[in-house]
PDB file of C-alpha atoms and ligand atoms in Angstrom:
ATOM      1  CA  UNK A   1       2.911   7.169 -22.839  1.00 82.00           C
ATOM      2  CA  UNK A   2       6.528   7.663 -21.086  1.00 81.00           C
ATOM      3  CA  UNK A   3       6.693   6.575 -17.156  1.00 95.00           C
ATOM      4  CA  UNK A   4       9.567   7.375 -15.362  1.00 97.00           C
ATOM      5  CA  UNK A   5      10.304   7.679 -11.571  1.00 98.00           C
ATOM      6  CA  UNK A   6      13.959   8.565 -12.814  1.00 98.00           C
ATOM      7  CA  UNK A   7      15.185  10.288  -9.952  1.00 98.00           C
ATOM      8  CA  UNK A   8      13.113   9.639  -7.529  1.00 98.00           C
ATOM      9  CA  UNK A   9      13.186   7.684  -4.418  1.00 98.00           C
ATOM     10  CA  UNK A  10       9.972   5.555  -2.781  1.00 99.00           C
ATOM     11  CA  UNK A  11       9.542   4.242   0.453  1.00 99.00           C
ATOM     12  CA  UNK A  12       7.569   1.586   0.672  1.00 99.00           C
ATOM     13  CA  UNK A  13       6.185  -0.496   3.841  1.00 99.00           C
ATOM     14  CA  UNK A  14       6.161  -3.493   4.241  1.00 98.00           C
ATOM     15  CA  UNK A  15       8.122  -3.913   1.075  1.00 98.00           C
ATOM     16  CA  UNK A  16       9.455  -7.751   2.220  1.00 98.00           C
ATOM     17  CA  UNK A  17       6.987  -9.374   0.711  1.00 98.00           C
ATOM     18  CA  UNK A  18       3.159 -10.375  -1.661  1.00 98.00           C
ATOM     19  CA  UNK A  19       1.429  -6.932  -3.105  1.00 98.00           C
ATOM     20  CA  UNK A  20       4.601  -3.814  -1.232  1.00 98.00           C
ATOM     21  CA  UNK A  21       7.369  -6.010  -2.441  1.00 98.00           C
ATOM     22  CA  UNK A  22       5.810  -5.915  -6.288  1.00 98.00           C
ATOM     23  CA  UNK A  23       5.907  -2.749  -5.726  1.00 99.00           C
ATOM     24  CA  UNK A  24       8.878  -1.691  -4.725  1.00 99.00           C
ATOM     25  CA  UNK A  25      10.716  -4.175  -7.573  1.00 98.00           C
ATOM     26  CA  UNK A  26       8.438  -2.459 -10.217  1.00 98.00           C
ATOM     27  CA  UNK A  27       9.316   1.331  -9.173  1.00 98.00           C
ATOM     28  CA  UNK A  28      12.962   0.216  -8.871  1.00 98.00           C
ATOM     29  CA  UNK A  29      11.790  -1.080 -12.682  1.00 98.00           C
ATOM     30  CA  UNK A  30       9.949   2.404 -13.785  1.00 98.00           C
ATOM     31  CA  UNK A  31      13.925   4.324 -12.054  1.00 98.00           C
ATOM     32  CA  UNK A  32      12.757   4.615  -8.525  1.00 98.00           C
ATOM     33  CA  UNK A  33      15.467   4.197  -6.101  1.00 98.00           C
ATOM     34  CA  UNK A  34      13.839   2.428  -3.299  1.00 99.00           C
ATOM     35  CA  UNK A  35      13.410   2.259   0.925  1.00 99.00           C
ATOM     36  CA  UNK A  36      12.454  -1.450   1.343  1.00 99.00           C
ATOM     37  CA  UNK A  37      10.787  -1.065   5.236  1.00 99.00           C
ATOM     38  CA  UNK A  38       9.902  -4.706   6.878  1.00 98.00           C
ATOM     39  CA  UNK A  39       9.012  -5.376   9.728  1.00 98.00           C
ATOM     40  CA  UNK A  40       9.096  -8.991  10.632  1.00 97.00           C
ATOM     41  CA  UNK A  41      11.319 -11.297   7.056  1.00 98.00           C
ATOM     42  CA  UNK A  42      14.988 -10.263   6.497  1.00 98.00           C
ATOM     43  CA  UNK A  43      15.370 -12.873   4.097  1.00 98.00           C
ATOM     44  CA  UNK A  44      12.317 -10.332   1.947  1.00 98.00           C
ATOM     45  CA  UNK A  45      13.507  -7.744   2.841  1.00 98.00           C
ATOM     46  CA  UNK A  46      16.767  -9.209   1.148  1.00 98.00           C
ATOM     47  CA  UNK A  47      14.957 -10.298  -2.004  1.00 98.00           C
ATOM     48  CA  UNK A  48      13.006  -7.501  -2.487  1.00 98.00           C
ATOM     49  CA  UNK A  49      16.223  -4.912  -2.030  1.00 99.00           C
ATOM     50  CA  UNK A  50      18.291  -7.021  -4.534  1.00 98.00           C
ATOM     51  CA  UNK A  51      15.791  -6.647  -6.718  1.00 98.00           C
ATOM     52  CA  UNK A  52      15.664  -3.265  -6.626  1.00 98.00           C
ATOM     53  CA  UNK A  53      19.921  -4.017  -7.798  1.00 98.00           C
ATOM     54  CA  UNK A  54      19.177  -6.285 -11.011  1.00 98.00           C
ATOM     55  CA  UNK A  55      17.054  -3.211 -12.128  1.00 98.00           C
ATOM     56  CA  UNK A  56      20.310  -1.096 -11.593  1.00 98.00           C
ATOM     57  CA  UNK A  57      19.209   0.720  -8.791  1.00 98.00           C
ATOM     58  CA  UNK A  58      20.467   1.938  -5.482  1.00 98.00           C
ATOM     59  CA  UNK A  59      18.057  -0.070  -2.591  1.00 98.00           C
ATOM     60  CA  UNK A  60      18.767   0.411   1.261  1.00 98.00           C
ATOM     61  CA  UNK A  61      16.806  -1.843   3.824  1.00 98.00           C
ATOM     62  CA  UNK A  62      15.296  -0.388   7.296  1.00 98.00           C
ATOM     63  CA  UNK A  63      13.915  -2.754   9.806  1.00 98.00           C
ATOM     64  CA  UNK A  64      10.734  -0.384  11.542  1.00 98.00           C
ATOM     65  CA  UNK A  65       6.983  -1.364  12.954  1.00 98.00           C
ATOM     66  CA  UNK A  66       5.170   1.541  11.378  1.00 98.00           C
ATOM     67  CA  UNK A  67       3.080   1.539  14.295  1.00 98.00           C
ATOM     68  CA  UNK A  68       5.308   2.902  16.761  1.00 98.00           C
ATOM     69  CA  UNK A  69       7.017   7.187  16.278  1.00 98.00           C
ATOM     70  CA  UNK A  70      10.117   6.431  17.268  1.00 98.00           C
ATOM     71  CA  UNK A  71      10.841   3.964  14.426  1.00 98.00           C
ATOM     72  CA  UNK A  72       8.767   5.961  11.832  1.00 99.00           C
ATOM     73  CA  UNK A  73      10.668   8.794  12.460  1.00 98.00           C
ATOM     74  CA  UNK A  74      13.567   7.402  12.636  1.00 98.00           C
ATOM     75  CA  UNK A  75      13.424   5.556   9.464  1.00 99.00           C
ATOM     76  CA  UNK A  76      12.171   8.625   7.557  1.00 99.00           C
ATOM     77  CA  UNK A  77      15.407  10.072   9.274  1.00 98.00           C
ATOM     78  CA  UNK A  78      17.670   7.439   7.474  1.00 98.00           C
ATOM     79  CA  UNK A  79      15.916   7.677   4.177  1.00 98.00           C
ATOM     80  CA  UNK A  80      16.528  11.099   3.436  1.00 98.00           C
ATOM     81  CA  UNK A  81      19.564  10.731   5.533  1.00 98.00           C
ATOM     82  CA  UNK A  82      21.122   8.605   2.081  1.00 98.00           C
ATOM     83  CA  UNK A  83      19.437   9.786  -0.401  1.00 98.00           C
ATOM     84  CA  UNK A  84      18.342  13.412   0.473  1.00 98.00           C
ATOM     85  CA  UNK A  85      15.254  13.270   0.027  1.00 98.00           C
ATOM     86  CA  UNK A  86      12.498  11.362  -0.504  1.00 98.00           C
ATOM     87  CA  UNK A  87       9.454  11.434  -3.819  1.00 98.00           C
ATOM     88  CA  UNK A  88       7.082   8.908  -3.348  1.00 99.00           C
ATOM     89  CA  UNK A  89       5.845   7.614  -0.309  1.00 99.00           C
ATOM     90  CA  UNK A  90       3.672   3.802  -0.778  1.00 99.00           C
ATOM     91  CA  UNK A  91       1.848   3.292   2.711  1.00 98.00           C
ATOM     92  CA  UNK A  92       1.592  -0.113   2.164  1.00 98.00           C
ATOM     93  CA  UNK A  93       2.108  -2.406   5.546  1.00 98.00           C
ATOM     94  CA  UNK A  94      -1.256  -4.249   6.583  1.00 98.00           C
ATOM     95  CA  UNK A  95      -2.355  -6.932   7.856  1.00 97.00           C
ATOM     96  CA  UNK A  96      -4.847  -9.219   9.089  1.00 97.00           C
ATOM     97  CA  UNK A  97      -6.082 -11.121  12.512  1.00 98.00           C
ATOM     98  CA  UNK A  98     -10.030 -12.046  11.611  1.00 98.00           C
ATOM     99  CA  UNK A  99     -12.008 -13.465  13.897  1.00 98.00           C
ATOM    100  CA  UNK A 100     -15.675 -13.492  15.110  1.00 98.00           C
ATOM    101  CA  UNK A 101     -17.090 -10.679  16.082  1.00 98.00           C
ATOM    102  CA  UNK A 102     -18.005 -11.440  19.942  1.00 98.00           C
ATOM    103  CA  UNK A 103     -14.857 -12.875  20.656  1.00 98.00           C
ATOM    104  CA  UNK A 104     -12.798 -10.411  18.983  1.00 98.00           C
ATOM    105  CA  UNK A 105      -9.998  -9.891  21.064  1.00 98.00           C
ATOM    106  CA  UNK A 106      -9.294  -5.863  22.065  1.00 98.00           C
ATOM    107  CA  UNK A 107      -6.329  -7.297  20.868  1.00 98.00           C
ATOM    108  CA  UNK A 108      -6.069  -8.290  18.109  1.00 98.00           C
ATOM    109  CA  UNK A 109      -8.828  -5.221  17.286  1.00 98.00           C
ATOM    110  CA  UNK A 110      -5.587  -2.968  18.624  1.00 98.00           C
ATOM    111  CA  UNK A 111      -3.038  -5.216  16.404  1.00 98.00           C
ATOM    112  CA  UNK A 112      -4.522  -3.949  13.320  1.00 98.00           C
ATOM    113  CA  UNK A 113      -6.120  -0.427  14.262  1.00 98.00           C
ATOM    114  CA  UNK A 114      -2.456  -0.063  15.100  1.00 98.00           C
ATOM    115  CA  UNK A 115      -0.249  -1.021  11.968  1.00 98.00           C
ATOM    116  CA  UNK A 116      -3.605  -0.383   8.876  1.00 98.00           C
ATOM    117  CA  UNK A 117      -4.134   3.071  10.276  1.00 98.00           C
ATOM    118  CA  UNK A 118      -2.382   5.034  13.074  1.00 98.00           C
ATOM    119  CA  UNK A 119       0.985   3.333  10.555  1.00 98.00           C
ATOM    120  CA  UNK A 120      -0.652   5.624   7.952  1.00 98.00           C
ATOM    121  CA  UNK A 121      -1.047   8.332   9.133  1.00 98.00           C
ATOM    122  CA  UNK A 122       2.511   8.263  10.467  1.00 99.00           C
ATOM    123  CA  UNK A 123       4.029   8.008   7.428  1.00 99.00           C
ATOM    124  CA  UNK A 124       2.104  10.026   5.437  1.00 99.00           C
ATOM    125  CA  UNK A 125       2.131  12.604   7.860  1.00 99.00           C
ATOM    126  CA  UNK A 126       6.463  12.646   7.636  1.00 99.00           C
ATOM    127  CA  UNK A 127       6.174  12.422   4.022  1.00 99.00           C
ATOM    128  CA  UNK A 128       4.268  15.284   3.821  1.00 99.00           C
ATOM    129  CA  UNK A 129       6.701  17.135   6.325  1.00 98.00           C
ATOM    130  CA  UNK A 130       9.911  15.864   4.230  1.00 98.00           C
ATOM    131  CA  UNK A 131       8.075  17.188   0.793  1.00 98.00           C
ATOM    132  CA  UNK A 132       6.943  20.664   2.158  1.00 98.00           C
ATOM    133  CA  UNK A 133      10.514  21.440   3.819  1.00 98.00           C
ATOM    134  CA  UNK A 134      12.187  20.104   0.015  1.00 98.00           C
ATOM    135  CA  UNK A 135      10.198  22.287  -1.834  1.00 98.00           C
ATOM    136  CA  UNK A 136       9.580  21.255  -5.521  1.00 97.00           C
ATOM    137  CA  UNK A 137      12.577  19.199  -7.816  1.00 97.00           C
ATOM    138  CA  UNK A 138      12.556  19.904 -11.312  1.00 97.00           C
ATOM    139  CA  UNK A 139      11.564  15.746 -11.652  1.00 97.00           C
ATOM    140  CA  UNK A 140       8.464  15.712 -10.486  1.00 98.00           C
ATOM    141  CA  UNK A 141       5.381  17.656 -11.420  1.00 98.00           C
ATOM    142  CA  UNK A 142       3.875  17.025  -7.797  1.00 98.00           C
ATOM    143  CA  UNK A 143       5.894  17.429  -4.421  1.00 98.00           C
ATOM    144  CA  UNK A 144       5.184  14.215  -3.808  1.00 98.00           C
ATOM    145  CA  UNK A 145       3.340  11.841  -3.775  1.00 99.00           C
ATOM    146  CA  UNK A 146       2.165   9.346  -1.169  1.00 99.00           C
ATOM    147  CA  UNK A 147      -0.362   6.670  -2.567  1.00 99.00           C
ATOM    148  CA  UNK A 148      -2.201   4.272   0.353  1.00 99.00           C
ATOM    149  CA  UNK A 149      -2.988   0.037  -1.025  1.00 98.00           C
ATOM    150  CA  UNK A 150      -6.139  -0.155   1.222  1.00 98.00           C
ATOM    151  CA  UNK A 151      -8.392  -2.773  -0.038  1.00 98.00           C
ATOM    152  CA  UNK A 152     -12.076  -3.552  -2.710  1.00 98.00           C
ATOM    153  CA  UNK A 153     -13.426  -3.984   2.382  1.00 98.00           C
ATOM    154  CA  UNK A 154     -12.703  -0.105   2.080  1.00 98.00           C
ATOM    155  CA  UNK A 155     -15.721  -0.344   0.815  1.00 98.00           C
ATOM    156  CA  UNK A 156     -17.390  -4.102   0.526  1.00 98.00           C
ATOM    157  CA  UNK A 157     -18.311  -4.961   4.772  1.00 98.00           C
ATOM    158  CA  UNK A 158     -16.312  -7.883   5.665  1.00 98.00           C
ATOM    159  CA  UNK A 159     -18.270 -10.012   8.844  1.00 98.00           C
ATOM    160  CA  UNK A 160     -15.574 -11.887  10.930  1.00 98.00           C
ATOM    161  CA  UNK A 161     -12.807  -9.877   9.555  1.00 98.00           C
ATOM    162  CA  UNK A 162     -14.782  -6.450  11.311  1.00 98.00           C
ATOM    163  CA  UNK A 163     -10.969  -4.818  12.443  1.00 98.00           C
ATOM    164  CA  UNK A 164      -9.379  -4.866   8.752  1.00 98.00           C
ATOM    165  CA  UNK A 165     -13.079  -3.564   7.479  1.00 98.00           C
ATOM    166  CA  UNK A 166     -12.793  -1.148   9.723  1.00 98.00           C
ATOM    167  CA  UNK A 167      -8.937   0.131   9.498  1.00 98.00           C
ATOM    168  CA  UNK A 168      -9.785  -0.148   5.980  1.00 98.00           C
ATOM    169  CA  UNK A 169     -12.815   2.097   5.363  1.00 98.00           C
ATOM    170  CA  UNK A 170     -10.766   4.878   8.299  1.00 98.00           C
ATOM    171  CA  UNK A 171      -8.062   4.563   6.006  1.00 98.00           C
ATOM    172  CA  UNK A 172     -10.182   6.017   3.404  1.00 98.00           C
ATOM    173  CA  UNK A 173     -11.022   9.070   5.077  1.00 98.00           C
ATOM    174  CA  UNK A 174      -7.492   8.956   6.093  1.00 98.00           C
ATOM    175  CA  UNK A 175      -6.439   9.609   2.705  1.00 99.00           C
ATOM    176  CA  UNK A 176      -9.620  11.579   1.066  1.00 99.00           C
ATOM    177  CA  UNK A 177      -9.267  14.317   3.943  1.00 99.00           C
ATOM    178  CA  UNK A 178      -4.467  14.465   4.166  1.00 98.00           C
ATOM    179  CA  UNK A 179      -5.536  14.619  -0.503  1.00 99.00           C
ATOM    180  CA  UNK A 180      -8.009  18.326   0.101  1.00 99.00           C
ATOM    181  CA  UNK A 181      -5.613  19.745   2.393  1.00 98.00           C
ATOM    182  CA  UNK A 182      -2.200  18.967   0.745  1.00 98.00           C
ATOM    183  CA  UNK A 183      -3.427  19.633  -2.517  1.00 98.00           C
ATOM    184  CA  UNK A 184      -2.592  22.791  -3.184  1.00 98.00           C
ATOM    185  CA  UNK A 185       1.176  22.374  -1.819  1.00 98.00           C
ATOM    186  CA  UNK A 186       1.044  20.385  -5.371  1.00 98.00           C
ATOM    187  CA  UNK A 187       1.423  17.139  -3.196  1.00 99.00           C
ATOM    188  CA  UNK A 188      -1.236  14.413  -4.076  1.00 99.00           C
ATOM    189  CA  UNK A 189      -2.318  11.485  -2.319  1.00 99.00           C
ATOM    190  CA  UNK A 190      -4.780   8.400  -3.300  1.00 99.00           C
ATOM    191  CA  UNK A 191      -5.019   4.988  -2.957  1.00 99.00           C
ATOM    192  CA  UNK A 192      -5.582   1.478  -4.694  1.00 99.00           C
ATOM    193  CA  UNK A 193      -7.377  -0.933  -3.530  1.00 99.00           C
ATOM    194  CA  UNK A 194      -6.785  -4.577  -4.320  1.00 98.00           C
ATOM    195  CA  UNK A 195      -9.397  -7.225  -4.257  1.00 98.00           C
ATOM    196  CA  UNK A 196      -8.395 -10.882  -3.862  1.00 98.00           C
ATOM    197  CA  UNK A 197      -4.403 -10.242  -4.496  1.00 98.00           C
ATOM    198  CA  UNK A 198      -2.255 -13.632  -3.843  1.00 98.00           C
ATOM    199  CA  UNK A 199       0.526 -13.247  -2.298  1.00 96.00           C
ATOM    200  CA  UNK A 200       0.635 -15.689   2.033  1.00 94.00           C
ATOM    201  CA  UNK A 201      -2.482 -13.224   3.900  1.00 93.00           C
ATOM    202  CA  UNK A 202      -5.372 -14.543   1.884  1.00 95.00           C
ATOM    203  CA  UNK A 203      -3.149 -18.326   1.327  1.00 96.00           C
ATOM    204  CA  UNK A 204      -5.445 -20.050   3.478  1.00 96.00           C
ATOM    205  CA  UNK A 205      -7.989 -19.305   0.852  1.00 96.00           C
ATOM    206  CA  UNK A 206      -6.161 -19.580  -2.815  1.00 97.00           C
ATOM    207  CA  UNK A 207      -4.317 -22.937  -1.311  1.00 96.00           C
ATOM    208  CA  UNK A 208      -7.599 -24.525  -0.179  1.00 97.00           C
ATOM    209  CA  UNK A 209      -9.939 -26.346  -3.506  1.00 97.00           C
ATOM    210  CA  UNK A 210     -12.937 -25.357  -1.936  1.00 97.00           C
ATOM    211  CA  UNK A 211     -12.175 -21.966  -0.209  1.00 97.00           C
ATOM    212  CA  UNK A 212     -10.644 -20.501  -3.625  1.00 97.00           C
ATOM    213  CA  UNK A 213     -13.106 -22.482  -6.060  1.00 97.00           C
ATOM    214  CA  UNK A 214     -16.255 -19.692  -3.397  1.00 96.00           C
ATOM    215  CA  UNK A 215     -13.367 -16.518  -3.484  1.00 97.00           C
ATOM    216  CA  UNK A 216     -13.897 -17.273  -7.725  1.00 97.00           C
ATOM    217  CA  UNK A 217     -17.279 -16.233  -7.304  1.00 96.00           C
ATOM    218  CA  UNK A 218     -16.830 -13.128  -6.247  1.00 97.00           C
ATOM    219  CA  UNK A 219     -14.034 -12.425  -9.304  1.00 98.00           C
ATOM    220  CA  UNK A 220     -16.515 -11.646 -12.309  1.00 98.00           C
ATOM    221  CA  UNK A 221     -12.912 -11.931 -14.465  1.00 98.00           C
ATOM    222  CA  UNK A 222     -12.401 -15.527 -13.423  1.00 97.00           C
ATOM    223  CA  UNK A 223      -8.770 -15.504 -11.927  1.00 98.00           C
ATOM    224  CA  UNK A 224      -7.320 -13.797  -8.548  1.00 98.00           C
ATOM    225  CA  UNK A 225      -4.714 -10.665  -8.832  1.00 98.00           C
ATOM    226  CA  UNK A 226      -1.516 -11.268  -9.092  1.00 98.00           C
ATOM    227  CA  UNK A 227       1.008  -8.539  -6.864  1.00 98.00           C
ATOM    228  CA  UNK A 228       2.201  -7.394 -10.240  1.00 98.00           C
ATOM    229  CA  UNK A 229      -1.344  -6.055 -10.845  1.00 98.00           C
ATOM    230  CA  UNK A 230      -1.253  -3.302  -8.130  1.00 98.00           C
ATOM    231  CA  UNK A 231       2.735  -3.154  -9.251  1.00 98.00           C
ATOM    232  CA  UNK A 232       2.046  -1.288 -12.508  1.00 98.00           C
ATOM    233  CA  UNK A 233      -1.240   0.814 -11.096  1.00 98.00           C
ATOM    234  CA  UNK A 234       1.278   1.939  -8.390  1.00 99.00           C
ATOM    235  CA  UNK A 235       3.928   2.746 -11.295  1.00 98.00           C
ATOM    236  CA  UNK A 236       0.916   4.568 -13.247  1.00 98.00           C
ATOM    237  CA  UNK A 237      -0.246   6.107 -10.211  1.00 98.00           C
ATOM    238  CA  UNK A 238       3.656   7.456  -8.936  1.00 98.00           C
ATOM    239  CA  UNK A 239       3.788   9.383 -12.574  1.00 98.00           C
ATOM    240  CA  UNK A 240       3.336  12.537 -14.085  1.00 98.00           C
ATOM    241  CA  UNK A 241       1.592  10.666 -16.017  1.00 98.00           C
ATOM    242  CA  UNK A 242      -1.198  11.236 -12.893  1.00 98.00           C
ATOM    243  CA  UNK A 243      -0.672  13.773 -12.522  1.00 98.00           C
ATOM    244  CA  UNK A 244      -3.936  15.300 -12.210  1.00 98.00           C
ATOM    245  CA  UNK A 245      -5.194  12.281 -10.086  1.00 98.00           C
ATOM    246  CA  UNK A 246      -5.234  13.209  -6.181  1.00 99.00           C
ATOM    247  CA  UNK A 247      -8.133  12.315  -4.153  1.00 99.00           C
ATOM    248  CA  UNK A 248      -9.633   8.841  -5.917  1.00 99.00           C
ATOM    249  CA  UNK A 249      -9.112   5.222  -5.562  1.00 99.00           C
ATOM    250  CA  UNK A 250      -8.726   2.844  -7.655  1.00 98.00           C
ATOM    251  CA  UNK A 251      -9.830  -0.542  -7.356  1.00 99.00           C
ATOM    252  CA  UNK A 252      -7.289  -3.018  -8.500  1.00 99.00           C
ATOM    253  CA  UNK A 253      -9.770  -6.418  -7.934  1.00 98.00           C
ATOM    254  CA  UNK A 254     -11.459  -7.791 -11.666  1.00 98.00           C
ATOM    255  CA  UNK A 255     -14.504  -6.386 -10.767  1.00 98.00           C
ATOM    256  CA  UNK A 256     -14.796  -7.798  -7.193  1.00 98.00           C
ATOM    257  CA  UNK A 257     -16.837  -4.761  -5.800  1.00 98.00           C
ATOM    258  CA  UNK A 258     -19.405  -4.707  -8.839  1.00 98.00           C
ATOM    259  CA  UNK A 259     -21.050  -7.179  -6.526  1.00 96.00           C
ATOM    260  CA  UNK A 260     -21.384 -10.237  -8.906  1.00 96.00           C
ATOM    261  CA  UNK A 261     -23.983 -11.667  -7.246  1.00 93.00           C
ATOM    262  CA  UNK A 262     -26.839  -9.677  -8.644  1.00 93.00           C
ATOM    263  CA  UNK A 263     -25.405 -10.505 -12.203  1.00 94.00           C
ATOM    264  CA  UNK A 264     -28.251 -13.650 -11.059  1.00 91.00           C
ATOM    265  CA  UNK A 265     -30.027 -12.303  -9.928  1.00 85.00           C
ATOM    266  CA  UNK A 266     -31.536  -9.309  -7.523  1.00 87.00           C
TER     267      UNK A 266
HETATM  268  C1  BGC B 301      -7.365  -8.838   2.166  1.00 60.59           C
HETATM  269  C2  BGC B 301      -7.325 -10.730   1.233  1.00 60.59           C
HETATM  270  C3  BGC B 301      -9.010 -10.764   1.242  1.00 60.59           C
HETATM  271  C4  BGC B 301      -9.026  -9.261  -0.302  1.00 60.59           C
HETATM  272  C5  BGC B 301     -10.678 -10.027  -0.728  1.00 60.59           C
HETATM  273  C6  BGC B 301      -8.142  -8.175   1.082  1.00 60.59           C
HETATM  274  O1  BGC B 301      -7.860  -7.618   0.962  1.00 60.59           O
HETATM  275  O2  BGC B 301      -6.519  -9.126   2.566  1.00 60.59           O
HETATM  276  O3  BGC B 301      -7.574 -11.348   2.350  1.00 60.59           O
HETATM  277  O4  BGC B 301      -8.690 -11.988   0.246  1.00 60.59           O
HETATM  278  O5  BGC B 301      -9.597  -8.415   0.445  1.00 60.59           O
HETATM  279  O6  BGC B 301     -11.444  -9.799  -0.140  1.00 60.59           O
END
């Protein structure tokens, strides 16, 4: 298999830590230049940029709240000014604001929907516009690629996290509908749905021995995922090796979506 993203530019949202950071670095190692978007972790963004440079690729850091339309427009303008165009969007930025359903505030509901769903919409729309206005390139079979970083909670209901699960369920229909609409233009749109990946978002779970043991019971493959597990899948899905794949969700979850509690019951 010959995977190369040479001459391509990828914009990765939420690239200052965790999955976004690993995806950005993996794409750079495969030959892409990177726009490192971040919201609050400036140091993390600098570390990502440093790894991109180490890989011999160019990168820029761009601070933007993807839930704010003007900031998204300005980010895409800056990215295309710097690199001429974009070839890959990784819609990764996402947040959790957990709470018991009957006590969940409108603020926590809106914050999660705004970043995880509206932000993904805004970035995907701007990427699609850029791909269409730029036209076909000779270095990629697709006109452009959009990759959503979803979650197993796009199909696994999650008590105490209803805003997050609703955003991920919505994101799946957003991804599939965009994929359907843009396939005739040659734009591929897909999702990676990670399971439990060791990042800051779930640190309180994997760093606590009791909670970690309970989590492990949900992972048939017997290990917590690493951000690099997602990076590898992202590189492949963004490359021409996956050229016939659009509208798909690939679960990278160690079997979490296999209903492990049914292994000895039902
Ligand atoms: C969540 C993590 C969680 C994992 C598995 C992810 O989407 O962000 O907090 O550990 O799903 O439940």
